[in-house]
Amino acid sequence: MSAILECRDLTKSFGNKSALAGVNLTIERGQIVGLLGPNGSGKTTFIKLANDLLSPTKGEIRIDGKKPGIETKRIVSYLPEKTYLIEWMKVHQMITFFTDFYEDFKADKAHEMMARLGINPNDRLKTLSKGTREKVQLILVMSREADLYLLDEPIGGVDPAAREYILDTILHNYNENATIVISTHLIADIEKILDHVIFINAGQVVLSSPVETIRDEQGKSVDTLFREVFRC
Amino acid sequence: MLSKLLKYEMKATARIFLPLFAVVLLSATMNRLITIFAPKGWEVPAVISMVLYVTILVGMFVVTAVMMIQRFYKNLLSEEGYLMFTLPVKPWMHIISKLLLAMMWALVSIAVAIGSVVIIASAQIFKPEVVSQIGQVVSQIYAYEGAWLFTAEFVLLVLVGGIAKILMVYASIAVGHLVNNHKILASLGAYIGLSTISQILFTFMGLLPGMAGIKDRYTGGNLSNPMGTVRFSSADNLAAILPSVHGFLWYGVLFSALLTVGYFIITNMILGKKLNLE
């Protein structure tokens, strides 16, 4: 079985500004990966390329051995940093929408999680607060049984209490062959759930290493190492 | 998957259009009732309700146009685009689903407008002598050989022409989306640019060898005075120009079909390869 995500010389430029410059990377199946880097380092560009929302300027990215397209969209569950929910719909209509388009979506699971967070399925999305919308979005994304989850800043906009619950949700809602990539700069909060970290800066991968190696060989936490690598 | 996209496009638009159509028809009915029940000389309410009706009717067409733009822009190229473009669906399906629904609502809007006029003028229209006269005119027209062909050509031209116009708007928005700043201004510029190019193509295509025959019969070979050879002074002349009218209608259909293909390719390429959501 091929690696879940692979890129070779992956480059994306906007005009003459390069957002990713020749990234080579392999992400194996069955782990939780932290994609860590300061603002503007290329995290979102990388995730958008994996979702076929951008096309590479040079090089290639493959998911499950295939170029991003319909086939990969079926197995990738993506949480963008934006709230992309359709505002005029009610929460339960949004659940039906996901059921209609994704074969791997589990509506029961989504309803159950909504109930646990006290989100009323009959509420219109337009009337919900930004934080609640982000929770709805995360629940929808995690209610799929995908092979690869790409979560762009999943905990940025919610309060610390909900953050706990969300990380818990992430941890308990994927099977062991699935891979989760979490992009964030809030490292301390997610460090304990990560198996592998990728440091990215100015469009280049600075480090790709299992968390165990960092702890054992360097005797540091990921947070400490991050602060050292990205010292301003 | 296309049927699912159509279903959701229908849901998203019907919730706006259905109440709107109801308001138009209700306003027309109000007008009708006022003319029935208002006492003689009591004209102010009738005038007010007429002005209101016309305003609502114009509003309906404005909303139809705005919805066409807004559904494409907001659902595909604003934040909702993150959802739509990560569905396991090809970009062309998004374009087709938006296009079919926009076309459908435009046609229904026209039907509702005609229906509302019929309601207001029902007292005049549904008199036996008027009905029989209308019947006579229609049967006279369709007694004429080729009338059905004209009808078919005309309907085809309206449909293909309408589709080409909608796709031109989509292509303009897509081109405007390529620019990083001032996307709306860029879309407007793209629209003007595409219209100009289409006009030039329209003239040039008429100059092609195969086309010249069709077009010359209509224009008399004189582009600056296209109607110069047409005189409706006698039935003979009318019969003489009919073949050219057929020719011109087909020219229009063919030209619109070519534009449709061109605009579709532009839009599809940008959504597929040059997408750059904010």
XYZ file of C-alpha atoms in Angstrom:
510
model
C 0.000 0.000 0.000
C 1.361 3.405 -0.972
C 1.847 6.213 1.512
C -1.315 8.223 2.119
C 0.330 11.472 1.050
C 3.452 12.062 -0.953
C 4.876 15.120 -2.602
C 7.829 15.636 -4.847
C 9.367 19.043 -5.461
C 5.948 20.559 -4.702
C 6.049 24.258 -5.559
C 3.336 26.893 -5.567
C 3.923 30.516 -6.474
C 1.461 33.380 -6.524
C 2.836 35.826 -9.049
C 6.501 36.039 -8.117
C 5.846 35.245 -4.466
C 6.479 31.621 -3.674
C 4.306 30.023 -0.992
C 5.808 26.541 -1.228
C 9.294 25.985 -2.602
C 10.157 22.410 -3.603
C 8.601 20.430 -0.788
C 9.468 16.711 -0.633
C 7.431 14.852 1.938
C 5.928 11.467 2.711
C 3.186 10.963 5.270
C 2.501 7.358 6.295
C -0.846 5.868 7.211
C -2.232 5.485 10.702
C -0.800 8.445 12.536
C -1.612 11.905 13.777
C 0.659 14.439 12.167
C 1.206 18.011 13.311
C 1.908 20.413 10.470
C 3.542 23.188 12.439
C 4.821 26.536 11.374
C 4.407 30.253 11.954
C 1.762 32.299 10.150
C 2.360 32.529 6.418
C 4.737 29.570 6.339
C 2.754 27.704 3.674
C 0.603 25.378 5.819
C -2.693 26.409 4.268
C -1.264 26.401 0.736
C -0.047 22.848 1.299
C -3.451 21.687 2.522
C -5.259 23.466 -0.315
C -3.008 21.745 -2.855
C -3.869 18.393 -1.285
C -7.565 19.241 -1.688
C -7.337 20.268 -5.332
C -8.317 23.824 -4.387
C -5.028 24.987 -5.906
C -2.930 23.504 -8.691
C 0.829 23.166 -8.200
C 3.114 25.485 -10.140
C 5.712 22.720 -10.257
C 6.157 19.211 -8.882
C 3.344 16.975 -7.747
C 1.320 15.835 -4.806
C -0.268 12.381 -4.567
C -2.851 11.110 -2.160
C -3.162 7.339 -1.950
C -1.040 7.337 -5.097
C -3.437 9.543 -7.064
C -3.364 13.189 -8.077
C -5.990 15.294 -6.256
C -9.386 14.941 -7.961
C -12.725 13.220 -7.538
C -11.151 9.958 -6.360
C -9.110 11.617 -3.624
C -11.984 13.864 -2.537
C -13.951 10.723 -1.700
C -11.327 9.658 0.852
C -10.163 13.030 2.184
C -12.100 14.877 4.861
C -11.088 18.510 4.928
C -11.636 21.187 7.541
C -10.731 24.590 6.090
C -9.785 27.531 8.267
C -12.819 29.381 6.894
C -16.376 28.591 7.902
C -17.770 27.167 4.709
C -21.215 26.133 5.884
C -24.206 27.107 3.780
C -25.773 29.864 5.827
C -29.417 29.464 4.879
C -29.464 25.801 5.862
C -30.381 24.368 9.226
C -27.910 22.103 11.024
C -29.860 18.947 10.136
C -30.032 19.994 6.462
C -26.266 20.340 6.458
C -26.020 16.798 7.858
C -28.268 15.563 5.025
C -26.077 17.436 2.554
C -23.005 15.544 3.768
C -24.950 12.254 3.730
C -25.909 12.900 0.101
C -22.431 13.642 -1.156
C -20.124 11.485 0.971
C -20.618 7.744 1.081
C -18.431 7.454 4.184
C -20.463 9.982 6.195
C -22.162 8.698 9.347
C -25.204 10.839 10.068
C -25.987 9.108 13.384
C -22.568 9.951 14.688
C -22.963 13.597 13.661
C -26.369 13.880 15.353
C -25.012 12.302 18.499
C -22.044 14.682 18.700
C -24.247 17.709 18.002
C -26.498 16.634 20.867
C -23.547 16.206 23.209
C -22.373 19.764 22.475
C -25.897 21.110 22.885
C -26.296 22.158 19.254
C -29.918 22.170 18.152
C -30.287 20.481 14.745
C -33.144 22.849 13.897
C -31.052 25.986 14.298
C -30.278 27.890 11.158
C -26.513 28.216 10.609
C -26.848 31.942 10.031
C -28.019 32.399 13.622
C -25.146 30.474 15.220
C -22.066 32.122 16.719
C -18.723 31.755 14.968
C -17.476 29.320 17.607
C -20.584 27.138 17.303
C -20.281 27.085 13.535
C -16.709 25.891 13.865
C -17.878 23.105 16.131
C -20.598 22.105 13.642
C -18.020 22.075 10.896
C -15.580 19.938 12.861
C -18.318 17.464 13.776
C -19.309 17.141 10.111
C -15.712 16.585 9.056
C -15.011 14.037 11.807
C -18.255 12.141 11.143
C -16.788 10.847 7.912
C -14.821 7.621 7.922
C -12.116 9.002 5.694
C -8.602 7.729 5.012
C -7.088 11.159 5.431
C -8.269 14.075 7.500
C -6.766 17.463 6.734
C -7.594 19.869 9.528
C -6.502 23.460 9.014
C -6.352 25.289 12.352
C -9.142 23.231 13.954
C -8.783 24.737 17.405
C -7.976 28.346 16.580
C -11.406 29.861 17.134
C -12.889 27.929 20.038
C -12.595 28.304 23.790
C -10.187 26.040 25.770
C -13.013 23.899 27.195
C -14.353 23.127 23.743
C -10.768 22.619 22.606
C -10.446 19.644 24.973
C -13.649 18.166 23.661
C -12.649 18.712 20.053
C -9.274 17.034 20.467
C -11.071 14.196 22.202
C -13.485 14.041 19.289
C -10.623 13.877 16.836
C -8.879 11.145 18.823
C -11.912 8.934 19.183
C -13.326 9.301 15.731
C -10.858 7.812 13.391
C -9.827 4.260 12.706
C -6.253 3.144 13.069
C -5.457 3.100 9.361
C -6.575 6.671 8.909
C -4.201 9.590 9.024
C -4.897 12.980 10.530
C -2.918 16.047 9.578
C -3.467 18.970 11.899
C -2.075 22.341 10.944
C -1.676 24.797 13.790
C 0.615 27.146 15.617
C -0.965 26.334 18.990
C 1.434 23.476 19.663
C 1.222 23.079 23.412
C -2.465 22.244 23.153
C -2.105 19.389 20.721
C 1.374 18.124 21.455
C 0.183 15.212 23.537
C -1.845 13.653 20.723
C 0.746 13.903 17.955
C 2.733 10.926 16.612
C 4.741 12.843 14.063
C 5.589 16.496 13.455
C 6.469 18.441 10.344
C 7.985 21.898 10.800
C 7.425 24.158 7.868
C 8.875 27.618 7.375
C 8.944 30.017 4.429
C 7.537 27.346 2.140
C 10.061 24.680 3.035
C 10.033 21.640 5.279
C 12.570 22.223 8.047
C 11.966 19.014 9.960
C 9.901 15.848 9.644
C 10.274 13.508 12.579
C 8.378 11.188 14.933
C 7.609 12.897 18.237
C 9.283 10.036 20.134
C 12.588 10.748 18.431
C 12.437 14.390 19.437
C 11.694 13.502 23.052
C 14.219 10.650 23.285
C 17.136 11.983 21.322
C 16.909 15.673 22.035
C 15.151 15.427 25.374
C 12.842 18.274 24.452
C 9.146 18.785 24.019
C 7.899 19.662 20.568
C 6.868 23.052 21.890
C 10.394 23.810 23.125
C 11.957 22.615 19.896
C 9.511 24.724 17.882
C 10.439 27.822 19.856
C 14.125 27.126 19.231
C 13.729 26.494 15.502
C 11.492 29.476 14.901
C 13.145 31.951 17.255
C 12.465 35.462 16.018
C -23.979 13.439 -8.444
C -25.263 15.988 -10.940
C -28.823 15.254 -9.856
C -27.844 15.898 -6.232
C -26.245 19.217 -7.144
C -29.396 20.136 -9.062
C -31.516 19.208 -6.068
C -29.575 21.516 -3.748
C -29.445 24.299 -6.328
C -33.204 23.997 -6.603
C -33.617 24.214 -2.820
C -31.299 27.214 -2.566
C -33.112 29.171 -5.278
C -36.734 28.062 -4.865
C -36.852 29.520 -1.364
C -36.312 32.970 -2.933
C -38.188 32.601 -6.221
C -41.417 30.948 -5.082
C -42.376 33.675 -2.591
C -41.349 36.272 -5.164
C -43.626 34.789 -7.840
C -46.433 34.579 -5.294
C -46.044 38.301 -4.558
C -46.148 39.186 -8.274
C -49.291 37.145 -8.896
C -50.892 38.444 -5.700
C -50.187 42.022 -6.707
C -51.717 41.391 -10.142
C -54.802 39.889 -8.489
C -55.066 42.962 -6.231
C -55.109 45.165 -9.317
C -57.824 43.075 -10.877
C -59.949 43.129 -7.724
C -59.603 46.892 -7.322
C -60.855 47.488 -10.862
C -63.813 45.208 -10.159
C -64.860 46.545 -6.784
C -63.723 50.186 -6.729
C -66.577 52.684 -7.165
C -66.530 54.907 -10.267
C -64.192 57.887 -10.052
C -62.221 56.306 -7.235
C -58.950 56.080 -9.123
C -56.142 56.806 -6.696
C -55.988 53.308 -5.170
C -56.065 51.783 -8.658
C -53.120 53.910 -9.762
C -51.164 53.182 -6.617
C -51.707 49.451 -6.910
C -50.719 49.597 -10.596
C -47.472 51.433 -9.772
C -46.807 48.883 -7.049
C -47.400 46.014 -9.463
C -45.040 47.419 -12.098
C -42.369 48.000 -9.454
C -42.694 44.435 -8.191
C -42.591 43.089 -11.737
C -39.388 44.988 -12.537
C -38.024 43.858 -9.172
C -38.685 40.239 -10.101
C -36.482 40.482 -13.195
C -33.772 42.286 -11.248
C -33.808 39.504 -8.641
C -33.625 36.871 -11.407
C -30.479 38.508 -12.774
C -28.936 39.102 -9.352
C -29.611 35.508 -8.272
C -27.880 34.204 -11.385
C -24.736 36.142 -10.463
C -24.985 35.589 -6.735
C -25.467 31.796 -6.893
C -22.387 31.416 -9.048
C -20.209 33.842 -7.134
C -21.259 33.156 -3.562
C -21.745 29.410 -3.750
C -18.644 28.633 -5.795
C -16.119 31.422 -5.366
C -16.658 32.761 -1.852
C -16.218 30.760 1.379
C -18.905 28.263 0.361
C -16.545 27.335 -2.467
C -14.411 25.438 0.063
C -17.350 23.135 0.613
C -18.504 22.864 -2.998
C -15.092 22.242 -4.544
C -14.118 19.552 -2.057
C -17.221 17.508 -2.873
C -16.393 14.497 -5.052
C -17.809 16.266 -8.103
C -16.255 17.580 -11.330
C -16.197 21.370 -11.852
C -18.339 21.095 -15.017
C -21.165 19.665 -12.941
C -21.198 22.796 -10.794
C -21.418 24.962 -13.900
C -24.198 22.884 -15.469
C -26.268 22.774 -12.288
C -26.058 26.555 -11.853
C -26.737 27.156 -15.546
C -29.798 24.904 -15.793
C -31.440 26.417 -12.738
C -30.659 30.006 -13.775
C -32.165 29.293 -17.193
C -35.191 27.636 -15.687
C -35.935 30.520 -13.320
C -35.490 33.061 -16.120
C -38.102 31.215 -18.213
C -40.466 30.826 -15.255
C -40.062 34.563 -14.499
C -41.164 35.363 -18.042
C -44.109 32.972 -17.723
C -45.109 34.561 -14.392
C -44.886 38.034 -15.931
C -47.165 36.990 -18.821
C -49.497 35.250 -16.387
C -49.757 38.373 -14.235
C -50.611 40.513 -17.277
C -53.306 38.016 -18.218
C -54.749 38.282 -14.692
C -54.878 42.074 -14.851
C -56.335 42.162 -18.352
C -58.591 39.143 -17.836
C -61.738 41.223 -18.174
C -60.618 42.370 -21.620
C -59.099 39.082 -22.759
C -61.752 36.597 -21.752
C -64.611 38.114 -23.741
C -65.964 35.627 -26.311
C -65.255 37.919 -29.286
C -61.664 38.590 -28.192
C -60.992 34.918 -27.583
C -62.321 33.986 -31.005
C -60.300 36.774 -32.630
C -57.112 35.628 -30.965
C -57.955 32.107 -32.092
C -58.399 33.314 -35.655
C -55.102 35.192 -35.724
C -53.251 32.180 -34.337
C -54.857 29.766 -36.800
C -54.106 32.158 -39.661
C -50.461 32.359 -38.669
C -50.120 28.599 -38.356
C -52.016 28.008 -41.599
C -49.001 29.575 -43.230
C -46.481 26.998 -44.368
C -43.314 27.259 -42.327
C -44.878 28.966 -39.311
C -44.044 26.005 -37.110
C -40.490 26.061 -38.359
C -40.255 29.748 -37.437
C -41.625 29.037 -33.987
C -39.124 26.238 -33.473
C -36.253 28.400 -34.708
C -37.295 31.281 -32.521
C -37.614 29.118 -29.392
C -34.228 27.562 -30.137
C -32.657 30.993 -30.545
C -34.109 32.210 -27.245
C -32.885 29.091 -25.423
C -29.390 28.940 -26.897
C -29.066 32.731 -26.756
C -30.116 32.747 -23.099
C -27.648 30.000 -22.215
C -24.853 31.876 -24.010
C -25.668 35.062 -22.065
C -25.644 33.297 -18.701
C -22.373 31.540 -19.500
C -20.873 34.852 -20.554
C -21.644 36.179 -17.071
C -20.110 33.039 -15.477
C -17.005 33.314 -17.654
C -16.645 37.007 -16.712
C -16.888 36.235 -13.004
C -14.383 33.391 -13.405
C -11.936 35.621 -15.287
C -12.368 38.363 -12.665
C -11.576 35.770 -10.013
C -8.090 35.311 -11.493
C -7.134 38.793 -10.346
C -5.993 39.063 -6.736
C -7.536 42.416 -5.892
C -10.660 44.194 -7.122
C -12.280 40.963 -8.310
C -15.655 42.582 -8.925
C -14.182 45.385 -10.991
C -12.138 42.824 -12.921
C -15.298 40.761 -13.553
C -17.022 43.837 -14.921
C -14.057 44.537 -17.159
C -14.047 40.903 -18.305
C -17.741 41.200 -19.145
C -17.153 44.259 -21.306
C -14.168 42.536 -22.912
C -16.089 39.344 -23.690
C -19.038 41.320 -25.120
C -16.716 43.228 -27.412
C -14.948 40.090 -28.587
C -18.325 38.431 -29.222
C -19.474 41.403 -31.309
C -16.327 41.301 -33.408
C -16.662 37.529 -33.863
C -20.286 37.977 -34.882
C -19.257 40.271 -37.720
C -16.269 38.181 -38.770
C -18.152 34.904 -38.750
C -20.618 36.508 -41.157
C -17.742 37.141 -43.551
C -16.760 33.463 -43.716
C -17.470 31.913 -47.138
C -20.126 29.484 -45.952
C -21.820 32.087 -43.780
C -21.815 34.866 -46.332
C -24.726 33.289 -48.202
C -26.882 33.096 -45.105
C -26.070 36.555 -43.944
C -26.101 38.340 -47.293
C -29.602 37.249 -47.968
C -30.564 39.057 -44.817
C -28.369 42.104 -45.077
C -28.320 42.389 -48.862
C -24.545 42.284 -48.496
C -24.693 45.685 -46.882
C -23.607 45.417 -43.249
C -24.033 49.095 -42.461
C -27.676 49.025 -43.456
C -28.848 45.522 -42.653
C -32.535 46.186 -43.093
C -31.971 48.147 -46.301
C -33.379 45.509 -48.612
C -36.343 44.707 -46.441
C -39.629 46.363 -47.278
C -42.905 45.099 -45.975
C -44.902 46.996 -48.583
C -46.473 43.941 -50.150
C -47.068 40.274 -49.532
C -44.682 39.442 -52.361
C -41.826 41.172 -50.634
C -42.670 39.478 -47.361
C -42.536 36.064 -49.040
C -39.279 37.023 -50.719
C -37.464 37.808 -47.489
C -38.673 34.810 -45.515
C -35.776 32.542 -46.524
C -33.333 35.182 -45.285
C -35.131 35.385 -41.963
C -34.750 31.621 -41.615
C -31.107 32.056 -42.497
C -30.626 34.762 -39.938
C -32.301 32.812 -37.153
C -30.061 29.839 -37.850
C -27.052 32.102 -37.997
C -28.004 33.393 -34.550
C -28.470 29.882 -33.182
C -25.155 28.709 -34.580
C -23.322 31.765 -33.314
C -24.830 31.493 -29.810
C -23.946 27.799 -29.741
C -20.329 28.623 -30.542
C -20.239 31.273 -27.805
C -21.777 28.791 -25.376
C -18.995 26.292 -26.049
C -16.311 28.977 -25.771
C -17.589 30.477 -22.504
C -18.096 27.042 -21.035
C -14.516 26.030 -21.793
C -13.154 29.257 -20.264
C -15.233 28.873 -17.090
C -14.475 25.174 -16.725
C -10.740 25.679 -17.162
C -10.582 28.433 -14.568
C -12.644 26.522 -12.004
C -10.654 23.352 -12.607
C -7.097 24.603 -12.904
C -6.920 28.200 -11.759
C -9.138 28.163 -8.700
C -7.858 30.522 -6.022
C -10.411 30.844 -3.225
C -9.867 33.642 -0.735
